[in-house]
Amino acid sequence: MANVAVIGAQWGDEGKGKIVDWLSERADVIVRFQGGHNAGHTLVIDGTVYKLHALPSGVVRKGKLSVIGNGVVLDPWHLVREIEAIRAQGVEITPDTLMIAENTPLILPFHGELDRAREGQTAVAKIGTTGRGIGPAYEDKVGRRVIRVADLADEATLALRVDRALVHHNALRSGLGLEPIDRDGLIAELREIAPQILPFAKPVWRELDQAKREGKRILFEGAQGALLDIDFGTYPYVTSSNVIAGQAATGSGLGPDAVEFTLGIVKAYTTRVGEGPFPTELHDVDGERLGERGHEFGTTTGRKRRCGWFDACLVRQTAATSGMHGIALTKLDVLDGFERIKVCTGYDLDGERLDYLPTASEAQSRCTPVYEEMEGWTESTEGARSWADLPAGAIKYVRRIEELIGCPVALLSTSPERDDTILVTDPFRD
Ligand code: IMP
């Protein structure tokens, strides 16, 4: 029996939704452990499309327990809307199927306002965030002034917490030229939403401990990608949470041995949304073609994604920082028909060859990718369900990726359809 953590191994948008859904069918409990509704996971089940942002992917499957862990930042109004939308698609969501950690920090309307105000301020401050208040909410968590789910249960505590947050935020808002926050209005709104959130609130760490002791299979569902990790990503152009696999334990309240298999989701090429370094980015017809064929537009913001060649150097880095045991390779079919395909194997920094991306922004900006060029394949890989269905050129590409990143392919996804998947190793190992 193995508990599995799924993380994005690049800058997010690797196609986690399908893989998480595929695995959640085999799991008993599905846990979100970081991020918030900046995520966008699209699931296609029997032709029905479900778009999830804050809810764990397990909610659409009967008989599963879905958990929002303490590592997440939660916008309660968004969550209620998302629950309603998913319920309208015929999915049952009850306190027996969805639990929210009582110690989960809340994203409040002023977090979103602050996020967007900063983004709009100057080019120097711009990160290209999703504008959903993720960063400001995490700042408040670390600053010990955030309002948490459990605080909704008691009016006096809630008022105290709001006052504590407002001391900081009103000072900040005045500097940014924003109106002070309407304290009583905010408390009233929180009191109104509380009864819709509190039935789901639980000491989730206990539930998970129990599930672990009972030998239930737990799937930890990561959002974003390891290159957006607050510590190991391309700082400051990152999200505000730890995205790497170690966060699965901290963000849910289970010990570090809770995860026995870490699966990195890896797209066969690279994309990124928002600002920040992207060594293999393409500004030519090949980049356009990757974007068009891969439908590279954000699920959450609709923004056009930047596209480029596969960066094996960065994924090798992610494999190390997340302790990846295997990868799920997605969207290989987008490369069908390319005459030549490039893979970045390292960087050149002033004539020196590096096998990692340096941390300093200045050095990063002087790094140029070192490419290995491979012959493409003309046949289609779309919908392949076994290695035998794949053209020789595609197999060669996959094998070379495994070699370069030092991590084997456990799953190969060949279309958005769940059955178009080649299974090499079952991460749940049974
Ligand atoms: P934030 O998470 O909204 O603060 O945005 C910070 C950075 O992370 C920006 O570059 C976003 O585009 C990026 N980001 C956040 N969530 C996702 C995601 O789910 N997929 C891809 N990029 C994301």
Short mmCIF file of C-alpha atoms and ligand atoms in Angstrom, two decimals, residues 11-14 16 35-41 115 119 127-136 138 223-225 228 236-241 271-276 298-301 303 305, ligand 1:
data_model
loop_
_atom_site.label_atom_id
_atom_site.label_comp_id
_atom_site.label_asym_id
_atom_site.label_seq_id
_atom_site.Cartn_x
_atom_site.Cartn_y
_atom_site.Cartn_z
CA TRP A 11 5.48 25.84 -14.00
CA GLY A 12 2.02 24.33 -13.57
CA ASP A 13 -0.51 23.42 -16.27
CA GLU A 14 1.15 20.05 -16.87
CA LYS A 16 -2.54 17.25 -13.50
CA GLY A 35 -2.34 26.80 -3.10
CA GLY A 36 -5.89 27.98 -3.49
CA HIS A 37 -8.31 28.81 -6.28
CA ASN A 38 -5.40 30.05 -8.39
CA ALA A 39 -5.34 26.41 -9.53
CA GLY A 40 -7.49 25.12 -12.35
CA HIS A 41 -7.95 21.39 -12.79
CA ASP A 115 -2.99 41.45 -5.00
CA GLU A 119 0.11 44.01 -9.84
CA ILE A 127 4.62 39.04 -10.87
CA GLY A 128 1.77 38.20 -13.22
CA THR A 129 -0.34 36.63 -10.44
CA THR A 130 -3.80 35.22 -10.91
CA GLY A 131 -5.12 38.18 -8.87
CA ARG A 132 -6.96 35.88 -6.49
CA GLY A 133 -5.36 37.12 -3.28
CA ILE A 134 -3.19 34.05 -2.78
CA GLY A 135 0.03 35.88 -1.89
CA PRO A 136 -1.52 38.41 0.54
CA TYR A 138 -0.20 33.58 2.84
CA ALA A 223 -1.48 22.44 -7.56
CA GLN A 224 0.74 24.77 -9.62
CA GLY A 225 4.26 23.43 -10.28
CA LEU A 228 6.63 28.13 -8.80
CA PRO A 236 10.28 36.21 -6.99
CA TYR A 237 8.23 35.02 -9.98
CA VAL A 238 6.61 32.25 -7.99
CA THR A 239 3.43 31.52 -6.08
CA SER A 240 3.38 32.04 -2.32
CA SER A 241 3.24 28.44 -1.15
CA THR A 271 4.85 26.39 -20.65
CA ARG A 272 4.56 29.19 -18.14
CA VAL A 273 2.00 31.93 -17.41
CA GLY A 274 2.90 35.22 -15.82
CA GLU A 275 6.29 36.91 -15.67
CA GLY A 276 9.68 35.41 -14.91
CA GLY A 298 -5.06 29.38 -18.61
CA THR A 299 -8.03 27.55 -17.04
CA THR A 300 -8.26 30.16 -14.29
CA THR A 301 -7.42 33.43 -16.04
CA ARG A 303 -4.25 34.04 -20.31
CA ARG A 305 0.66 30.63 -21.94
P1 IMP B 1 -0.43 33.60 -7.67
O1 IMP B 1 -0.33 32.16 -7.30
O2 IMP B 1 -1.80 34.00 -8.11
O3 IMP B 1 0.15 34.50 -6.61
O4 IMP B 1 0.52 33.83 -8.97
C1 IMP B 1 1.93 33.71 -8.88
C2 IMP B 1 2.49 33.03 -10.12
O5 IMP B 1 2.06 31.68 -10.15
C3 IMP B 1 2.04 33.64 -11.43
O6 IMP B 1 3.10 33.52 -12.38
C4 IMP B 1 0.88 32.76 -11.84
O7 IMP B 1 0.67 32.79 -13.25
C5 IMP B 1 1.39 31.43 -11.39
N1 IMP B 1 0.32 30.45 -11.11
C6 IMP B 1 -0.49 30.43 -10.04
N2 IMP B 1 -1.33 29.38 -10.12
C7 IMP B 1 -1.04 28.73 -11.25
C8 IMP B 1 -1.54 27.53 -11.85
O8 IMP B 1 -2.43 26.84 -11.32
N3 IMP B 1 -0.96 27.18 -13.03
C9 IMP B 1 0.06 27.88 -13.58
N4 IMP B 1 0.57 28.99 -13.05
C10 IMP B 1 0.03 29.41 -11.88
#
